[in-house]
Amino acid sequence: MDKKLLFVSQQRIDAERIKEIGPDRACAEWLLKNGAYVRWKNFTEPLTDYNALPTSGNYYIEAIEANDAGICDLGFPYLEGCKHIKDIKLESCRYINNRAMPYLSLVQDSLTNLEIIKCKSIDENGLRHLKVLKNLKQLKIKGLPAITDSVAHDELVKALPNYAPIKIKYTRFTGSNLTGSTVLALESVAN
């Protein structure tokens, strides 16, 4: 089988599988098959092994960590029906692009922390889709080469105009690991 065809087939939504095992288990299968991790609600450690997925019981994804994972926009509809996802970290995911960003709205009611780091195919057009994430307490954007300081700042402020109070941390790091990359964050400030 062609590598590209295999990659695409691993991303496609399997509606029958979702019906059979539920949205959280199906989403976890997609994520783990493609190199990401999940943490279940009421668990402290992430699940990193596809073969360790529970076969029964009520398990709900609370956190997703995709570091250099092979996920792309085609699989993001798996987020639908996952009502407990609070944290998503997308780091160095080469296949994630602007087309994946609108799907984050599927978890807008529960998502409170979002990190997008070194996903080089996301630019200000992708960030525009974050405006519906009204429950975010923390949004970190780091190392997106298509984003300039002023563009990213403006996009983030525009994206969450009704999200107040907001403290904006806006720093440019020049350390050895982040030379020339931009680090931006929006953080909720409790009253």
XYZ file of C-alpha atoms in Angstrom:
191
model
C 0.000 0.000 0.000
C 1.232 3.486 -0.870
C 2.570 5.349 2.230
C 0.406 8.396 1.540
C -2.698 6.244 1.146
C -1.892 4.424 4.396
C -1.407 7.759 6.192
C -4.742 9.087 4.926
C -6.538 5.856 5.814
C -5.285 6.132 9.423
C -6.777 9.622 9.636
C -10.240 8.942 8.177
C -13.201 8.958 10.527
C -14.800 5.570 11.135
C -18.394 6.402 12.130
C -19.219 2.757 12.816
C -16.277 2.459 15.207
C -17.381 5.607 17.056
C -20.880 4.145 17.420
C -19.484 0.833 18.611
C -17.027 2.054 21.272
C -17.932 5.703 21.876
C -16.261 8.971 20.919
C -13.559 9.064 23.608
C -12.264 5.556 22.935
C -12.387 6.101 19.140
C -10.562 9.424 19.484
C -7.954 7.807 21.743
C -7.420 5.038 19.178
C -6.827 7.611 16.419
C -4.430 9.629 18.568
C -2.426 6.659 19.844
C -2.191 5.042 16.385
C -0.623 8.261 15.166
C 1.896 8.843 17.955
C -0.013 11.105 20.355
C -0.825 10.447 24.014
C -4.032 10.821 25.992
C -4.720 11.193 29.683
C -8.018 9.895 30.968
C -10.163 11.885 33.383
C -9.202 11.095 37.015
C -5.836 9.628 35.941
C -2.455 11.275 36.498
C -0.343 9.432 33.935
C -0.821 9.592 30.168
C -1.666 6.522 28.129
C 1.077 6.055 25.555
C 0.535 2.503 24.344
C -2.275 1.667 21.927
C -2.294 -1.929 23.191
C -3.036 -0.709 26.734
C -6.333 0.916 25.728
C -9.137 -0.234 28.022
C -11.667 -2.520 26.354
C -14.550 -1.626 28.629
C -15.598 0.920 31.226
C -16.268 4.625 31.135
C -13.081 6.426 30.177
C -13.055 10.045 29.088
C -10.153 11.910 27.517
C -9.109 14.884 29.638
C -5.784 15.737 27.979
C -4.126 15.236 24.608
C -0.409 15.567 24.008
C 0.740 15.330 20.425
C 4.503 15.809 20.189
C 5.852 15.036 16.717
C 2.699 12.980 16.164
C 1.410 12.003 12.729
C -2.061 13.494 13.210
C -3.616 15.816 10.648
C -6.848 17.701 10.018
C -8.574 14.637 8.540
C -8.729 12.981 11.974
C -9.733 16.011 14.038
C -13.483 15.268 13.669
C -12.787 12.456 16.162
C -12.942 15.213 18.809
C -16.711 15.405 18.345
C -18.493 13.975 21.355
C -15.425 14.175 23.610
C -16.889 16.379 26.325
C -14.128 16.277 28.951
C -11.031 17.445 27.047
C -9.448 20.280 29.040
C -5.874 20.317 27.746
C -4.471 20.003 24.243
C -0.793 20.355 23.406
C 0.234 20.211 19.752
C 4.009 20.340 19.350
C 6.123 19.805 16.241
C 3.241 18.139 14.404
C 4.277 18.558 10.783
C 0.911 17.500 9.338
C -1.234 19.869 11.399
C -2.206 22.928 9.414
C -4.825 25.690 9.350
C -7.532 23.212 8.298
C -7.274 21.460 11.689
C -7.947 24.602 13.734
C -11.737 24.883 13.160
C -12.181 21.397 14.634
C -11.001 22.643 18.028
C -14.470 24.191 18.316
C -15.756 20.634 18.856
C -14.282 20.781 22.376
C -14.907 24.472 23.049
C -17.136 23.814 26.071
C -14.449 21.901 27.990
C -11.113 23.125 26.574
C -9.285 25.398 29.033
C -5.622 25.035 28.013
C -4.257 25.005 24.475
C -0.634 24.981 23.360
C 0.442 25.168 19.725
C 4.220 24.885 19.474
C 6.389 24.559 16.357
C 3.504 23.498 14.106
C 4.988 25.224 11.102
C 1.947 25.020 8.824
C -0.270 27.140 11.083
C -0.427 30.862 10.437
C -2.723 33.763 11.337
C -5.492 32.249 9.182
C -5.489 29.211 11.444
C -5.407 31.317 14.599
C -8.596 33.075 13.515
C -10.493 29.875 14.259
C -9.570 30.064 17.942
C -12.062 32.869 18.569
C -14.794 30.407 19.592
C -12.706 28.973 22.434
C -14.276 31.184 25.104
C -13.465 28.867 28.027
C -9.704 29.033 27.514
C -7.759 29.976 30.606
C -4.435 29.650 28.872
C -3.394 29.819 25.229
C 0.267 29.433 24.308
C 1.574 29.934 20.792
C 5.279 29.317 20.246
C 7.600 28.830 17.303
C 5.211 29.356 14.386
C 7.458 30.827 11.685
C 4.536 32.149 9.625
C 3.491 34.384 12.541
C 5.181 37.696 13.263
C 5.040 39.357 16.671
C 2.478 42.012 15.743
C 0.342 39.735 13.584
C 0.115 37.050 16.264
C -0.623 39.575 18.991
C -3.351 41.242 16.922
C -4.885 37.911 15.923
C -5.019 36.654 19.491
C -6.546 39.861 20.828
C -9.108 39.886 17.999
C -9.819 36.186 18.450
C -10.983 36.578 22.037
C -12.465 40.117 22.232
C -15.026 39.229 24.900
C -12.600 37.251 27.022
C -11.835 39.615 29.848
C -9.931 40.096 31.977
C -6.931 38.918 29.981
C -3.296 39.279 30.871
C -1.113 38.977 27.778
C 2.388 37.630 28.252
C 4.340 38.644 25.206
C 8.007 37.706 25.104
C 10.608 37.125 22.446
C 13.179 34.549 23.495
C 16.629 34.318 21.975
C 17.911 31.363 24.008
C 19.703 28.525 22.286
C 16.562 26.378 22.037
C 14.224 29.090 20.822
C 16.449 31.410 18.827
C 14.287 33.743 16.822
C 11.009 32.125 17.783
C 8.072 33.998 19.202
C 6.343 32.995 22.406
C 2.875 34.397 22.988
C 0.334 33.560 25.644
C -3.114 34.632 26.748
C -3.935 33.773 30.302
C -7.087 34.233 32.301
C -6.670 36.344 35.408
C -9.051 35.348 38.213
C -11.009 38.141 39.877
